[in-house]
């Protein structure tokens, strides 16, 4: 395969080469350092306590391998389609490609529910000193509706807002880490008697979600002057930096939060760790960082789902309702249907349940990207042994993660996961690409 999946717009892509290595890396860092660490670090720590850092290390290594496959594909096939274009490149069976693309869209939907839930938890804790589910769900629903409106105002507004949000959250996190490292209590890093093998892999599946945002970097390849050189460096820089950040955060949080507080405030563990270090001011400061980070992630994911669903609707991968514009901006009937689904998941599932399903679907989609890169490995100049090692490690994490869900009897989460996969396959098999549809005006 020698053609880019979006060759019809190649002249446009060549005219806007203005993002460098650090620009692409910043996009990845901003996507990763969001709800994943603020919402899930406490959930992971509940399973493995003092070994939380090790879980983030191994998951980070898996993300580095996966980032390599993304980097090689985006270097050779620079486009704005990202993951969905990689499925098109690597799978010769259109029905399989469509099913995977729909599953990826489902993954974004579940991710938005998770991020909104995390925002609601921090907001309720800051404003009401409570994590009552009614307050959590209210704030989660409101932020989803508000940021959907912001996204429909245009990409320029979204881009400027994102830049400010990413800068603020990183500055606050570094202040917290610097001060927290000085008060860290090493004896608190061993708050457990024994870790079960299944618990370790369950935590690893959740931790991988905290890295999963690097996939969004692939969509920037079309705007990079030299993708062959810059994309691999950007992926390794972003994932490596975030892995270091997560490991250090793990030590700081687990070295300052008691076991009792971790159990009670697992959804807001990072902010809880700031309170004994900097008092109420520290708790509020890190909570603001969490709110900024989750709002940033919600904005980025809504922006992604708006564009991905439009493209999928235009080629027939999704029903025509995703091409029918309604109301302000670029909103479509399909977008509002998805918003209702996201609100339902947000209000009727807890954070842990949503995280389990989102982690599993992300792992499935990223395993498929490994397969795509393997099938075109000679064309993209990828090293076979790196792809093979990465695929095996991620497959092991995925299998053990599913096994831990079964042994933990998480039947609701497994049911939602099966429903998501079956619905994606059914739609992929039933829908057919069409030659033309009504353009979105």
CSV table of C-alpha atoms in Angstrom, one decimal:
chain,number,residue,atom,x,y,z
A,1,UNK,CA,0.0,0.0,0.0
A,2,UNK,CA,1.7,3.2,-1.1
A,3,UNK,CA,-1.1,5.7,-1.0
A,4,UNK,CA,-2.2,7.7,2.0
A,5,UNK,CA,-5.8,7.0,3.1
A,6,UNK,CA,-6.6,10.7,2.5
A,7,UNK,CA,-4.8,11.4,-0.8
A,8,UNK,CA,-7.7,13.4,-2.1
A,9,UNK,CA,-6.8,16.2,0.3
A,10,UNK,CA,-3.0,15.9,0.0
A,11,UNK,CA,-2.5,19.4,-1.5
A,12,UNK,CA,-4.3,20.8,1.5
A,13,UNK,CA,-2.2,18.9,4.0
A,14,UNK,CA,1.0,20.0,2.3
A,15,UNK,CA,0.0,23.6,2.7
A,16,UNK,CA,-0.2,23.6,6.5
A,17,UNK,CA,3.0,22.0,7.8
A,18,UNK,CA,3.5,24.0,11.0
A,19,UNK,CA,3.6,21.7,14.0
A,20,UNK,CA,6.9,20.6,15.4
A,21,UNK,CA,8.0,17.7,17.7
A,22,UNK,CA,7.2,19.6,20.8
A,23,UNK,CA,3.8,20.7,19.5
A,24,UNK,CA,2.8,17.1,18.7
A,25,UNK,CA,4.2,16.0,22.1
A,26,UNK,CA,2.3,18.7,23.9
A,27,UNK,CA,-0.9,17.5,22.3
A,28,UNK,CA,-0.2,14.0,23.6
A,29,UNK,CA,0.8,15.1,27.1
A,30,UNK,CA,-2.3,17.3,27.3
A,31,UNK,CA,-4.5,14.3,26.3
A,32,UNK,CA,-2.9,11.9,28.7
A,33,UNK,CA,-2.5,14.1,31.7
A,34,UNK,CA,-6.2,14.4,32.3
A,35,UNK,CA,-8.9,12.4,33.8
A,36,UNK,CA,-6.9,9.2,33.7
A,37,UNK,CA,-4.5,10.1,36.5
A,38,UNK,CA,-6.9,12.2,38.5
A,39,UNK,CA,-9.7,9.7,38.4
A,40,UNK,CA,-7.9,6.4,38.3
A,41,UNK,CA,-4.8,6.7,40.4
A,42,UNK,CA,-6.8,6.2,43.5
A,43,UNK,CA,-8.7,3.3,41.9
A,44,UNK,CA,-5.4,1.6,40.9
A,45,UNK,CA,-4.0,2.2,44.4
A,46,UNK,CA,-6.9,0.5,46.0
A,47,UNK,CA,-5.8,-2.8,44.2
A,48,UNK,CA,-2.0,-2.6,44.6
A,49,UNK,CA,-1.3,0.1,47.2
A,50,UNK,CA,2.5,0.6,47.4
A,51,UNK,CA,3.1,-1.1,44.0
A,52,UNK,CA,1.1,1.5,42.2
A,53,UNK,CA,4.3,2.9,40.7
A,54,UNK,CA,5.2,-0.5,39.3
A,55,UNK,CA,1.8,-0.8,37.6
A,56,UNK,CA,2.2,2.6,35.9
A,57,UNK,CA,5.7,1.6,34.9
A,58,UNK,CA,4.7,-1.7,33.2
A,59,UNK,CA,1.6,0.0,31.6
A,60,UNK,CA,3.9,2.8,30.4
A,61,UNK,CA,6.2,0.3,28.7
A,62,UNK,CA,3.2,-1.2,27.0
A,63,UNK,CA,2.2,2.3,25.9
A,64,UNK,CA,5.7,3.0,24.5
A,65,UNK,CA,5.5,-0.2,22.4
A,66,UNK,CA,2.0,0.8,21.2
A,67,UNK,CA,3.2,4.4,20.6
A,68,UNK,CA,5.9,3.0,18.2
A,69,UNK,CA,3.2,1.3,16.1
A,70,UNK,CA,1.2,4.6,16.0
A,71,UNK,CA,4.4,6.6,15.2
A,72,UNK,CA,5.3,4.4,12.2
A,73,UNK,CA,1.8,4.4,10.8
A,74,UNK,CA,1.3,8.2,11.2
A,75,UNK,CA,4.8,8.8,9.8
A,76,UNK,CA,4.0,6.9,6.6
A,77,UNK,CA,0.3,7.7,6.4
A,78,UNK,CA,0.0,11.3,7.7
A,79,UNK,CA,-3.7,12.2,7.9
A,80,UNK,CA,-6.3,13.7,10.3
A,81,UNK,CA,-8.3,10.5,10.6
A,82,UNK,CA,-5.9,8.9,13.1
A,83,UNK,CA,-7.0,5.5,14.4
A,84,UNK,CA,-9.9,5.1,12.0
A,85,UNK,CA,-7.6,5.6,9.0
A,86,UNK,CA,-5.2,3.0,10.4
A,87,UNK,CA,-8.0,0.5,10.5
A,88,UNK,CA,-8.6,1.3,6.8
A,89,UNK,CA,-5.0,0.9,6.0
A,90,UNK,CA,-4.4,-2.4,7.8
A,91,UNK,CA,-7.6,-4.4,7.3
A,92,UNK,CA,-8.6,-5.6,3.8
A,93,UNK,CA,-12.0,-6.6,5.0
A,94,UNK,CA,-14.3,-3.5,5.0
A,95,UNK,CA,-16.7,-5.0,7.5
A,96,UNK,CA,-13.9,-5.6,10.0
A,97,UNK,CA,-12.6,-2.1,9.5
A,98,UNK,CA,-16.0,-0.6,10.0
A,99,UNK,CA,-16.7,-2.6,13.1
A,100,UNK,CA,-13.4,-1.5,14.7
A,101,UNK,CA,-14.0,2.2,13.7
A,102,UNK,CA,-17.4,2.0,15.4
A,103,UNK,CA,-15.9,0.3,18.5
A,104,UNK,CA,-13.4,3.2,18.7
A,105,UNK,CA,-16.3,5.7,18.6
A,106,UNK,CA,-18.0,3.7,21.4
A,107,UNK,CA,-14.7,3.9,23.3
A,108,UNK,CA,-14.8,7.7,23.1
A,109,UNK,CA,-18.4,7.7,24.3
A,110,UNK,CA,-17.5,5.6,27.3
A,111,UNK,CA,-14.4,7.8,27.9
A,112,UNK,CA,-16.5,10.9,28.0
A,113,UNK,CA,-18.7,9.4,30.6
A,114,UNK,CA,-15.7,8.5,32.7
A,115,UNK,CA,-14.1,12.0,32.5
A,116,UNK,CA,-17.4,13.7,33.2
A,117,UNK,CA,-17.9,11.5,36.3
A,118,UNK,CA,-14.4,12.4,37.5
A,119,UNK,CA,-15.1,16.1,37.0
A,120,UNK,CA,-18.4,15.7,39.0
A,121,UNK,CA,-16.6,14.0,41.9
A,122,UNK,CA,-13.9,16.7,42.2
A,123,UNK,CA,-16.5,19.5,41.9
A,124,UNK,CA,-18.8,18.0,44.5
A,125,UNK,CA,-15.9,17.5,46.9
A,126,UNK,CA,-14.6,21.1,46.5
A,127,UNK,CA,-18.0,22.8,46.7
A,128,UNK,CA,-19.8,20.6,49.2
A,129,UNK,CA,-17.1,18.6,50.9
A,130,UNK,CA,-19.0,15.6,49.8
A,131,UNK,CA,-19.0,13.0,47.0
A,132,UNK,CA,-22.7,12.4,47.2
A,133,UNK,CA,-23.8,10.8,43.9
A,134,UNK,CA,-26.5,13.3,43.2
A,135,UNK,CA,-24.1,16.2,43.3
A,136,UNK,CA,-21.5,14.2,41.3
A,137,UNK,CA,-24.0,13.4,38.5
A,138,UNK,CA,-25.4,16.9,38.4
A,139,UNK,CA,-22.0,18.5,37.9
A,140,UNK,CA,-21.0,15.8,35.4
A,141,UNK,CA,-24.1,16.4,33.3
A,142,UNK,CA,-23.7,20.2,33.4
A,143,UNK,CA,-20.1,20.1,32.2
A,144,UNK,CA,-20.9,17.8,29.4
A,145,UNK,CA,-23.7,20.1,28.1
A,146,UNK,CA,-21.6,23.2,28.5
A,147,UNK,CA,-18.5,21.9,26.8
A,148,UNK,CA,-20.6,20.4,24.0
A,149,UNK,CA,-21.8,24.0,23.3
A,150,UNK,CA,-18.2,25.3,23.5
A,151,UNK,CA,-17.1,22.7,20.9
A,152,UNK,CA,-19.9,23.7,18.5
A,153,UNK,CA,-18.6,27.3,18.6
A,154,UNK,CA,-15.6,26.4,16.5
A,155,UNK,CA,-12.2,24.7,16.5
A,156,UNK,CA,-10.3,28.0,17.0
A,157,UNK,CA,-12.0,28.7,20.3
A,158,UNK,CA,-11.4,25.1,21.4
A,159,UNK,CA,-7.7,25.2,20.5
A,160,UNK,CA,-7.1,28.4,22.5
A,161,UNK,CA,-9.0,27.1,25.5
A,162,UNK,CA,-7.1,23.8,25.4
A,163,UNK,CA,-3.7,25.5,25.4
A,164,UNK,CA,-4.5,27.5,28.6
A,165,UNK,CA,-6.0,24.5,30.4
A,166,UNK,CA,-3.0,22.3,29.7
A,167,UNK,CA,-0.5,24.9,30.9
A,168,UNK,CA,-2.4,25.5,34.2
A,169,UNK,CA,-2.8,21.9,35.1
A,170,UNK,CA,0.9,21.0,34.5
A,171,UNK,CA,2.1,24.0,36.5
A,172,UNK,CA,-0.1,23.0,39.5
A,173,UNK,CA,1.0,19.4,39.3
A,174,UNK,CA,4.6,20.2,39.3
A,175,UNK,CA,4.2,22.4,42.4
A,176,UNK,CA,2.4,19.6,44.2
A,177,UNK,CA,5.0,17.0,43.2
A,178,UNK,CA,7.9,19.3,44.3
A,179,UNK,CA,6.4,20.0,47.8
A,180,UNK,CA,4.9,16.5,48.2
A,181,UNK,CA,8.3,14.8,47.6
A,182,UNK,CA,9.7,16.6,50.6
A,183,UNK,CA,7.0,15.3,52.9
A,184,UNK,CA,6.8,11.7,51.5
A,185,UNK,CA,6.7,9.0,54.2
A,186,UNK,CA,8.4,5.8,52.8
A,187,UNK,CA,6.7,3.5,55.3
A,188,UNK,CA,3.3,4.5,53.9
A,189,UNK,CA,4.3,3.0,50.5
A,190,UNK,CA,3.7,-0.5,51.9
A,191,UNK,CA,0.1,-0.3,52.9
A,192,UNK,CA,-0.8,-3.9,52.1
A,193,UNK,CA,-0.1,-7.5,53.1
A,194,UNK,CA,-0.2,-9.3,49.8
A,195,UNK,CA,-1.1,-8.5,46.2
A,196,UNK,CA,-3.0,-11.0,44.2
A,197,UNK,CA,-1.8,-11.7,40.7
A,198,UNK,CA,-5.3,-10.9,39.3
A,199,UNK,CA,-5.4,-7.6,41.2
A,200,UNK,CA,-2.1,-6.5,39.7
A,201,UNK,CA,-3.3,-7.0,36.1
A,202,UNK,CA,-6.7,-5.5,36.9
A,203,UNK,CA,-4.9,-2.4,38.1
A,204,UNK,CA,-2.6,-2.5,35.0
A,205,UNK,CA,-5.7,-2.4,32.7
A,206,UNK,CA,-7.0,0.6,34.5
A,207,UNK,CA,-3.6,2.3,34.5
A,208,UNK,CA,-3.3,1.8,30.7
A,209,UNK,CA,-6.3,4.1,30.3
A,210,UNK,CA,-4.3,6.9,31.9
A,211,UNK,CA,-1.9,6.6,28.9
A,212,UNK,CA,-4.5,6.0,26.2
A,213,UNK,CA,-4.7,9.7,25.1
A,214,UNK,CA,-1.5,9.3,23.0
A,215,UNK,CA,-3.6,7.9,20.2
A,216,UNK,CA,-4.9,11.4,19.5
A,217,UNK,CA,-1.4,12.5,18.5
A,218,UNK,CA,-1.7,10.6,15.2
A,219,UNK,CA,-4.2,13.1,13.9
A,220,UNK,CA,-1.5,15.8,14.0
A,221,UNK,CA,0.7,14.0,11.5
A,222,UNK,CA,-0.9,15.8,8.6
A,223,UNK,CA,0.4,19.2,9.9
A,224,UNK,CA,4.0,18.0,10.6
A,225,UNK,CA,6.7,19.1,8.2
A,226,UNK,CA,8.7,15.9,8.4
A,227,UNK,CA,6.4,13.1,9.8
A,228,UNK,CA,9.0,10.4,9.2
A,229,UNK,CA,11.4,12.1,11.6
A,230,UNK,CA,9.2,14.0,14.0
A,231,UNK,CA,6.3,11.6,14.8
A,232,UNK,CA,8.4,8.8,16.4
A,233,UNK,CA,10.3,11.3,18.5
A,234,UNK,CA,7.1,13.1,19.6
A,235,UNK,CA,5.4,9.8,20.6
A,236,UNK,CA,8.4,8.6,22.6
A,237,UNK,CA,8.9,12.1,24.2
A,238,UNK,CA,5.2,12.4,25.2
A,239,UNK,CA,4.7,8.9,26.6
A,240,UNK,CA,8.1,8.9,28.3
A,241,UNK,CA,7.4,12.2,30.0
A,242,UNK,CA,4.0,11.1,31.2
A,243,UNK,CA,5.3,7.8,32.4
A,244,UNK,CA,7.8,9.6,34.6
A,245,UNK,CA,5.1,12.0,35.8
A,246,UNK,CA,2.7,9.2,36.8
A,247,UNK,CA,5.4,7.2,38.6
A,248,UNK,CA,6.4,10.2,40.7
A,249,UNK,CA,2.8,11.1,41.4
A,250,UNK,CA,2.2,7.5,42.6
A,251,UNK,CA,5.0,7.9,45.1
A,252,UNK,CA,3.8,11.3,46.3
A,253,UNK,CA,0.2,10.3,46.7
A,254,UNK,CA,0.8,6.9,48.3
A,255,UNK,CA,3.4,8.4,50.6
A,256,UNK,CA,1.0,11.0,51.9
A,257,UNK,CA,-2.5,9.4,52.0
A,258,UNK,CA,-3.5,7.0,54.7
A,259,UNK,CA,-5.1,3.7,53.8
A,260,UNK,CA,-8.4,4.8,55.3
A,261,UNK,CA,-8.5,8.1,53.3
A,262,UNK,CA,-7.6,6.2,50.1
A,263,UNK,CA,-10.6,3.9,50.6
A,264,UNK,CA,-13.0,6.8,51.3
A,265,UNK,CA,-11.7,9.2,48.7
A,266,UNK,CA,-10.4,6.9,45.9
A,267,UNK,CA,-12.1,9.0,43.3
A,268,UNK,CA,-10.2,12.2,44.4
A,269,UNK,CA,-7.0,10.6,45.8
A,270,UNK,CA,-4.6,13.1,44.2
A,271,UNK,CA,-6.3,16.1,45.7
A,272,UNK,CA,-6.6,14.3,49.0
A,273,UNK,CA,-2.8,13.8,49.1
A,274,UNK,CA,-2.3,17.6,48.8
A,275,UNK,CA,-4.3,18.3,52.0
A,276,UNK,CA,-1.7,17.0,54.6
A,277,UNK,CA,1.1,18.7,52.6
A,278,UNK,CA,-0.3,22.2,51.9
A,279,UNK,CA,-3.5,22.2,54.0
A,280,UNK,CA,-6.9,23.3,52.6
A,281,UNK,CA,-5.1,25.5,50.1
A,282,UNK,CA,-3.3,22.5,48.6
A,283,UNK,CA,-6.4,20.4,48.4
A,284,UNK,CA,-8.2,23.3,46.6
A,285,UNK,CA,-5.2,23.9,44.3
A,286,UNK,CA,-4.9,20.3,43.2
A,287,UNK,CA,-8.7,20.0,42.9
A,288,UNK,CA,-8.7,23.0,40.5
A,289,UNK,CA,-6.0,21.2,38.5
A,290,UNK,CA,-8.2,18.1,38.4
A,291,UNK,CA,-11.2,20.2,37.3
A,292,UNK,CA,-9.1,21.9,34.6
A,293,UNK,CA,-7.6,18.6,33.5
A,294,UNK,CA,-11.0,16.9,33.2
A,295,UNK,CA,-12.6,19.8,31.5
A,296,UNK,CA,-9.6,19.8,29.0
A,297,UNK,CA,-10.1,16.1,28.3
A,298,UNK,CA,-13.8,16.5,27.9
A,299,UNK,CA,-13.3,19.3,25.4
A,300,UNK,CA,-10.7,17.3,23.4
A,301,UNK,CA,-12.9,14.1,23.3
A,302,UNK,CA,-16.0,16.0,22.3
A,303,UNK,CA,-14.0,17.7,19.5
A,304,UNK,CA,-12.8,14.3,18.4
A,305,UNK,CA,-16.2,12.6,18.4
A,306,UNK,CA,-17.8,15.5,16.5
A,307,UNK,CA,-15.2,15.1,13.7
A,308,UNK,CA,-14.9,11.3,13.7
A,309,UNK,CA,-18.6,10.7,13.6
A,310,UNK,CA,-19.1,13.2,10.8
A,311,UNK,CA,-16.4,11.5,8.7
A,312,UNK,CA,-17.8,8.1,9.5
A,313,UNK,CA,-21.3,9.2,8.6
A,314,UNK,CA,-20.1,10.7,5.3
A,315,UNK,CA,-18.6,7.4,4.1
A,316,UNK,CA,-21.5,5.3,5.4
A,317,UNK,CA,-19.8,3.7,8.3
A,318,UNK,CA,-22.4,5.3,10.6
A,319,UNK,CA,-26.1,6.0,9.7
A,320,UNK,CA,-27.1,9.2,7.9
A,321,UNK,CA,-28.2,10.9,11.1
A,322,UNK,CA,-24.5,11.7,11.7
A,323,UNK,CA,-24.6,13.8,8.5
A,324,UNK,CA,-27.8,15.7,9.3
A,325,UNK,CA,-26.9,19.0,10.9
A,326,UNK,CA,-29.2,20.3,13.6
A,327,UNK,CA,-29.1,23.5,15.6
A,328,UNK,CA,-25.9,25.6,16.1
A,329,UNK,CA,-22.4,24.9,14.9
A,330,UNK,CA,-21.5,21.5,13.5
A,331,UNK,CA,-23.9,19.5,15.6
A,332,UNK,CA,-25.7,16.6,14.0
A,333,UNK,CA,-28.7,14.4,15.0
A,334,UNK,CA,-26.3,11.6,15.7
A,335,UNK,CA,-24.1,13.7,18.0
A,336,UNK,CA,-27.1,14.6,20.1
A,337,UNK,CA,-28.1,10.9,20.3
A,338,UNK,CA,-24.6,10.1,21.5
A,339,UNK,CA,-24.8,12.9,24.0
A,340,UNK,CA,-28.0,11.3,25.5
A,341,UNK,CA,-26.1,7.9,25.7
A,342,UNK,CA,-23.2,9.6,27.5
A,343,UNK,CA,-25.5,11.3,30.0
A,344,UNK,CA,-27.2,8.0,30.7
A,345,UNK,CA,-23.8,6.2,31.3
A,346,UNK,CA,-22.6,9.1,33.5
A,347,UNK,CA,-25.7,9.1,35.7
A,348,UNK,CA,-26.3,5.4,36.1
A,349,UNK,CA,-22.8,3.8,36.3
A,350,UNK,CA,-20.2,4.4,39.0
A,351,UNK,CA,-16.6,5.6,38.1
A,352,UNK,CA,-15.0,2.2,38.6
A,353,UNK,CA,-17.5,0.4,36.3
A,354,UNK,CA,-17.1,3.0,33.5
A,355,UNK,CA,-13.3,2.8,33.9
A,356,UNK,CA,-13.2,-1.0,33.5
A,357,UNK,CA,-15.2,-0.9,30.2
A,358,UNK,CA,-13.3,2.0,28.8
A,359,UNK,CA,-10.0,0.4,29.6
A,360,UNK,CA,-11.0,-2.9,27.9
A,361,UNK,CA,-12.3,-1.2,24.7
A,362,UNK,CA,-9.2,1.0,24.4
A,363,UNK,CA,-7.0,-2.1,24.7
A,364,UNK,CA,-9.0,-3.8,22.0
A,365,UNK,CA,-8.7,-0.9,19.6
A,366,UNK,CA,-5.0,-0.5,20.2
A,367,UNK,CA,-4.4,-4.2,19.7
A,368,UNK,CA,-6.1,-3.7,16.3
A,369,UNK,CA,-3.6,-0.9,15.5
A,370,UNK,CA,-0.8,-3.4,16.2
A,371,UNK,CA,-2.3,-5.7,13.7
A,372,UNK,CA,-2.6,-2.9,11.2
A,373,UNK,CA,1.0,-1.9,11.6
A,374,UNK,CA,2.2,-5.6,11.4
A,375,UNK,CA,0.3,-6.1,8.0
A,376,UNK,CA,2.1,-3.1,6.5
A,377,UNK,CA,5.3,-3.3,8.5
A,378,UNK,CA,7.6,-3.3,5.5
A,379,UNK,CA,6.0,-0.3,3.9
A,380,UNK,CA,6.1,1.8,7.2
A,381,UNK,CA,9.7,0.5,8.0
A,382,UNK,CA,8.7,-0.9,11.4
A,383,UNK,CA,10.8,-3.4,13.3
A,384,UNK,CA,8.9,-6.7,13.5
A,385,UNK,CA,10.3,-7.6,16.9
A,386,UNK,CA,9.1,-4.4,18.5
A,387,UNK,CA,5.6,-4.8,17.1
A,388,UNK,CA,5.6,-8.5,18.2
A,389,UNK,CA,6.8,-7.7,21.8
A,390,UNK,CA,4.3,-4.8,22.1
A,391,UNK,CA,1.4,-6.9,20.9
A,392,UNK,CA,2.2,-9.8,23.2
A,393,UNK,CA,2.5,-7.6,26.2
A,394,UNK,CA,-0.7,-5.7,25.5
A,395,UNK,CA,-2.6,-8.9,24.7
A,396,UNK,CA,-1.4,-10.4,28.1
A,397,UNK,CA,-2.6,-7.3,29.9
A,398,UNK,CA,-5.9,-7.5,28.1
A,399,UNK,CA,-6.5,-11.2,28.8
A,400,UNK,CA,-5.5,-10.9,32.4
A,401,UNK,CA,-7.7,-7.7,32.8
A,402,UNK,CA,-10.7,-9.6,31.4
A,403,UNK,CA,-9.9,-12.5,33.7
A,404,UNK,CA,-9.8,-10.3,36.7
A,405,UNK,CA,-13.2,-8.9,35.8
A,406,UNK,CA,-14.6,-12.4,35.7
A,407,UNK,CA,-13.0,-13.5,38.9
A,408,UNK,CA,-14.2,-10.3,40.6
A,409,UNK,CA,-17.7,-11.0,39.2
A,410,UNK,CA,-18.1,-7.7,37.5
A,411,UNK,CA,-21.0,-8.9,35.5
A,412,UNK,CA,-22.5,-5.5,34.7
A,413,UNK,CA,-19.2,-4.2,33.3
A,414,UNK,CA,-18.7,-7.4,31.3
A,415,UNK,CA,-22.3,-7.2,30.0
A,416,UNK,CA,-21.8,-3.6,28.9
A,417,UNK,CA,-18.5,-4.6,27.2
A,418,UNK,CA,-20.1,-7.5,25.4
A,419,UNK,CA,-23.0,-5.2,24.3
A,420,UNK,CA,-20.5,-2.6,23.0
A,421,UNK,CA,-18.6,-5.1,21.0
A,422,UNK,CA,-21.7,-6.9,19.6
A,423,UNK,CA,-23.3,-3.6,18.6
A,424,UNK,CA,-20.1,-2.4,16.9
A,425,UNK,CA,-19.9,-5.7,14.9
A,426,UNK,CA,-23.6,-5.7,14.0
A,427,UNK,CA,-23.4,-2.1,12.7
A,428,UNK,CA,-20.1,-2.8,10.9
A,429,UNK,CA,-21.7,-5.8,9.1
A,430,UNK,CA,-25.0,-4.2,8.3
A,431,UNK,CA,-23.9,-0.7,7.1
A,432,UNK,CA,-22.2,-0.3,3.7
A,433,UNK,CA,-20.1,2.5,2.4
A,434,UNK,CA,-22.0,4.8,0.0
A,435,UNK,CA,-20.7,6.8,-3.0
A,436,UNK,CA,-22.1,10.1,-1.8
A,437,UNK,CA,-24.2,11.6,0.9
A,438,UNK,CA,-25.6,15.0,1.6
A,439,UNK,CA,-22.8,17.2,2.6
A,440,UNK,CA,-22.8,18.9,6.1
A,441,UNK,CA,-23.4,22.5,5.5
